[in-house]
Every structure is written in structure tokens, then in C-alpha cells.
Tab-separated table of C-alpha atoms in Angstrom:
chain	number	residue	atom	x	y	z
A	210	MET	CA	13.298	0.702	13.436
A	211	THR	CA	14.815	-2.052	11.376
A	212	ASP	CA	15.522	-1.160	7.753
A	213	LEU	CA	13.267	-3.570	5.886
A	214	THR	CA	14.635	-2.515	2.499
A	215	ALA	CA	18.203	-3.441	3.456
A	216	LEU	CA	17.091	-6.795	4.839
A	217	LEU	CA	15.049	-7.501	1.721
A	218	GLU	CA	17.986	-6.626	-0.535
A	219	GLU	CA	20.270	-8.886	1.495
A	220	ALA	CA	17.748	-11.717	1.242
A	221	LYS	CA	17.414	-11.155	-2.501
A	222	ALA	CA	21.189	-11.369	-2.942
A	223	LEU	CA	21.323	-14.500	-0.798
A	224	ARG	CA	18.576	-16.136	-2.858
A	225	ALA	CA	20.395	-15.293	-6.077
A	226	SER	CA	23.627	-16.833	-4.749
A	227	VAL	CA	22.097	-20.312	-4.514
A	228	GLY	CA	21.713	-22.619	-7.484
A	229	VAL	CA	21.683	-26.301	-8.323
A	230	GLY	CA	24.701	-26.073	-10.626
A	231	SER	CA	25.213	-27.991	-13.807
A	232	ALA	CA	24.575	-31.627	-14.628
A	233	GLY	CA	28.247	-32.627	-14.639
A	234	ASP	CA	29.148	-31.250	-11.206
A	235	SER	CA	31.258	-33.550	-9.051
A	236	MET	CA	30.393	-34.716	-5.548
A	237	PRO	CA	32.668	-32.141	-3.813
A	238	VAL	CA	31.150	-29.297	-5.864
A	239	LEU	CA	27.610	-30.438	-5.042
A	240	HIS	CA	28.550	-30.801	-1.387
A	241	ASP	CA	29.939	-27.252	-1.321
A	242	ARG	CA	26.759	-25.971	-2.949
A	243	LEU	CA	24.685	-27.857	-0.373
A	244	LEU	CA	26.662	-26.359	2.518
A	245	HIS	CA	26.289	-22.892	0.988
A	246	ALA	CA	22.529	-23.389	0.609
A	247	ARG	CA	22.286	-24.471	4.249
A	248	GLY	CA	24.164	-21.340	5.347
A	249	VAL	CA	21.899	-19.160	3.219
A	250	LEU	CA	18.837	-20.819	4.750
A	251	ASP	CA	20.167	-20.081	8.223
A	252	ARG	CA	20.666	-16.401	7.388
A	253	LEU	CA	17.266	-16.173	5.688
A	254	GLU	CA	15.689	-17.605	8.837
A	255	GLU	CA	17.405	-14.928	10.933
A	256	ILE	CA	16.205	-12.195	8.587
A	257	LEU	CA	12.689	-13.660	8.514
A	258	ALA	CA	12.561	-13.807	12.317
A	259	THR	CA	13.633	-10.160	12.530
A	260	VAL	CA	11.021	-9.052	9.995
A	261	ILE	CA	8.283	-11.074	11.717
A	262	LEU	CA	9.099	-9.193	14.930
A	263	VAL	CA	8.945	-5.887	13.048
A	264	HIS	CA	5.608	-6.940	11.541
A	265	THR	CA	4.280	-7.788	14.996
A	266	ARG	CA	5.380	-4.390	16.327
A	267	THR	CA	3.723	-2.608	13.401
A	268	LYS	CA	0.468	-4.475	14.086
A	269	GLU	CA	0.658	-3.236	17.677
A	270	GLN	CA	1.284	0.301	16.420
A	271	VAL	CA	-1.785	0.065	14.197
A	272	ALA	CA	-3.890	-0.913	17.196
A	273	ASP	CA	-2.380	1.841	19.362
A	274	THR	CA	-2.900	4.545	16.751
A	275	ARG	CA	-6.448	3.288	16.085
A	276	TYR	CA	-7.209	3.669	19.801
A	277	ASP	CA	-5.605	7.132	19.850
A	278	ASN	CA	-7.650	8.151	16.825
A	279	ASP	CA	-10.865	6.812	18.354
A	280	ASP	CA	-10.126	8.543	21.665
A	281	ALA	CA	-9.453	11.868	19.946
A	282	TRP	CA	-12.641	11.488	17.873
A	283	ASN	CA	-14.672	10.734	21.011
A	284	ARG	CA	-13.171	13.699	22.895
A	285	ILE	CA	-14.140	16.045	20.076
A	286	ALA	CA	-17.610	14.486	19.782
A	287	ALA	CA	-18.187	14.866	23.525
A	288	SER	CA	-16.962	18.471	23.685
A	289	PRO	CA	-19.381	21.372	23.290
A	290	ARG	CA	-20.072	22.234	19.670
A	291	ARG	CA	-17.941	25.060	18.374
A	292	ASN	CA	-18.834	25.856	14.795
A	293	VAL	CA	-21.634	23.400	14.226
A	294	GLY	CA	-25.031	23.961	15.760
A	295	LEU	CA	-27.232	21.317	17.362
A	296	GLU	CA	-29.411	21.267	14.296
A	297	SER	CA	-26.458	20.393	12.033
A	298	ALA	CA	-26.484	17.246	9.957
A	299	PRO	CA	-24.402	14.232	10.972
A	300	ARG	CA	-22.070	14.777	8.004
A	301	GLU	CA	-21.262	18.284	9.207
A	302	ARG	CA	-20.510	17.022	12.713
A	303	TYR	CA	-18.343	14.185	11.380
A	304	ALA	CA	-16.455	16.662	9.183
A	305	GLU	CA	-15.754	18.809	12.243
A	306	TYR	CA	-14.569	15.776	14.223
A	307	ALA	CA	-12.338	14.737	11.327
A	308	MET	CA	-10.806	18.226	11.094
A	309	HIS	CA	-9.817	18.058	14.747
A	310	THR	CA	-8.361	14.552	14.561
A	311	VAL	CA	-6.214	14.887	11.431
A	312	LYS	CA	-2.970	14.271	13.309
A	313	GLU	CA	-4.282	11.026	14.773
A	314	GLN	CA	-5.738	9.919	11.428
A	315	VAL	CA	-2.413	10.506	9.678
A	316	ALA	CA	-0.563	8.526	12.350
A	317	PHE	CA	-3.074	5.690	11.996
A	318	ARG	CA	-2.738	5.597	8.202
A	319	GLN	CA	1.052	5.660	8.422
A	320	ALA	CA	0.982	2.772	10.889
A	321	GLU	CA	-1.324	0.814	8.571
A	322	LYS	CA	1.020	1.423	5.651
A	323	ALA	CA	4.044	0.261	7.677
A	324	GLU	CA	2.133	-2.859	8.724
A	325	ARG	CA	1.215	-3.683	5.123
A	326	GLN	CA	4.813	-3.184	3.998
A	327	ALA	CA	6.187	-5.389	6.766
A	328	GLY	CA	3.625	-8.056	5.915
A	329	ALA	CA	4.660	-7.967	2.263
A	330	VAL	CA	8.327	-8.339	3.204
A	331	VAL	CA	7.474	-11.347	5.390
A	332	GLU	CA	5.725	-13.007	2.441
A	333	ILE	CA	8.615	-12.282	0.064
A	334	LEU	CA	11.108	-13.681	2.570
A	335	ARG	CA	9.012	-16.830	2.908
A	336	LEU	CA	9.147	-17.237	-0.876
A	337	TYR	CA	12.933	-16.818	-0.880
A	338	HIS	CA	13.257	-19.306	1.964
A	339	ARG	CA	11.035	-21.809	0.174
A	340	GLY	CA	13.062	-21.388	-3.022
A	341	VAL	CA	16.407	-21.925	-1.309
A	342	ASP	CA	15.034	-24.912	0.577
A	343	GLY	CA	13.894	-26.389	-2.750
A	344	VAL	CA	17.415	-25.951	-4.142
A	345	ARG	CA	18.832	-27.569	-0.999
A	346	ARG	CA	16.522	-30.569	-1.455
A	347	ASP	CA	17.469	-30.818	-5.140
A	348	LEU	CA	21.162	-30.763	-4.245
A	349	ASP	CA	20.605	-33.404	-1.595
A	350	SER	CA	18.796	-35.599	-4.124
A	351	ARG	CA	21.582	-35.148	-6.661
A	352	ILE	CA	24.213	-36.082	-4.089
A	353	ARG	CA	22.280	-39.200	-3.085
A	354	SER	CA	21.790	-40.152	-6.718
A	355	LEU	CA	25.460	-39.614	-7.522
A	356	ALA	CA	26.484	-41.618	-4.453
A	357	TRP	CA	24.179	-44.443	-5.555
A	358	ASP	CA	25.615	-44.368	-9.081
A	359	LEU	CA	29.161	-44.478	-7.691
A	360	HIS	CA	28.166	-47.398	-5.476
A	361	LEU	CA	26.756	-49.309	-8.435
A	362	GLU	CA	29.890	-48.709	-10.481
A	363	SER	CA	32.171	-50.174	-7.812
């Protein structure tokens, strides 16, 4: 499986590498910053696409493990009673079913946790992407403004 932590750390470093610069930056410096921001956006999009695929796979795993858990529960419920008599309370029967489906329940909970983590990484990556895109737009505006000022001076 894809290492979400490594991808998140890479995205964090990429986000930190992008900035609008200082007020006195020249046109070539702003242009270089703009090109860098565009490259960072491209890489963030690749990372985001990868993590979205991982998130989709984890959602499928949640569904699969839920079905496995339900099937195991139903098999135990349909089997002849072992330790619990017919006059037992529903809670006692459910406790017996749960004891016999622990492996499936653990797998289901682990799949749910992985799905939640992948979903959180997707949201964080979207924030990073939005932030870098905002910097890119700011740089573009600064370049246009500087170009306009240079045009007026000539």
C-alpha cells in the first residue's frame, strides 16, 4: 500500500517551498517563483490523485470487511447454539456471536481507521493545493501589475 505519511510529508515540504516573495522582487524573480509554484501544483495534483485512489481502495476494503463481518455473524447466528441455551437473552446470544467474530470485527475496524486516515490526508492535500494555487494567483497578479507599471513608465 502507498505510504500516506511519506506523501503527506512531501506535500508539506512542497507547500512550504512556495511563497509570494518580497515587495521589491523583480520581474524575473517573480516569474521564477511563478514557474516553481506551477511545478509544485503539478506534483501536488499527482500526490492528490494517488491518495484519492488509496482512499477509494480503503472505502472498498471497508465494504468488503463489513460484508465479511456480517457473513461471519450470520453463520454463527444460524449455527446450533453451543454454550447459550434457547432460553438465553438476546444480549447473551449477541455476546456469543461477537466472541466468534472477533477476527472479522478487528479487520473491519482497521479498514475503517485506514479509510478515515486516507480521507484526512485527501483533505489536507486539498488545503495545500488550494494554498499553492492562491500563491500562484498572487504571483500572477503581481507580474501583471508590475508589467502594467513598466508599461506606464515607458
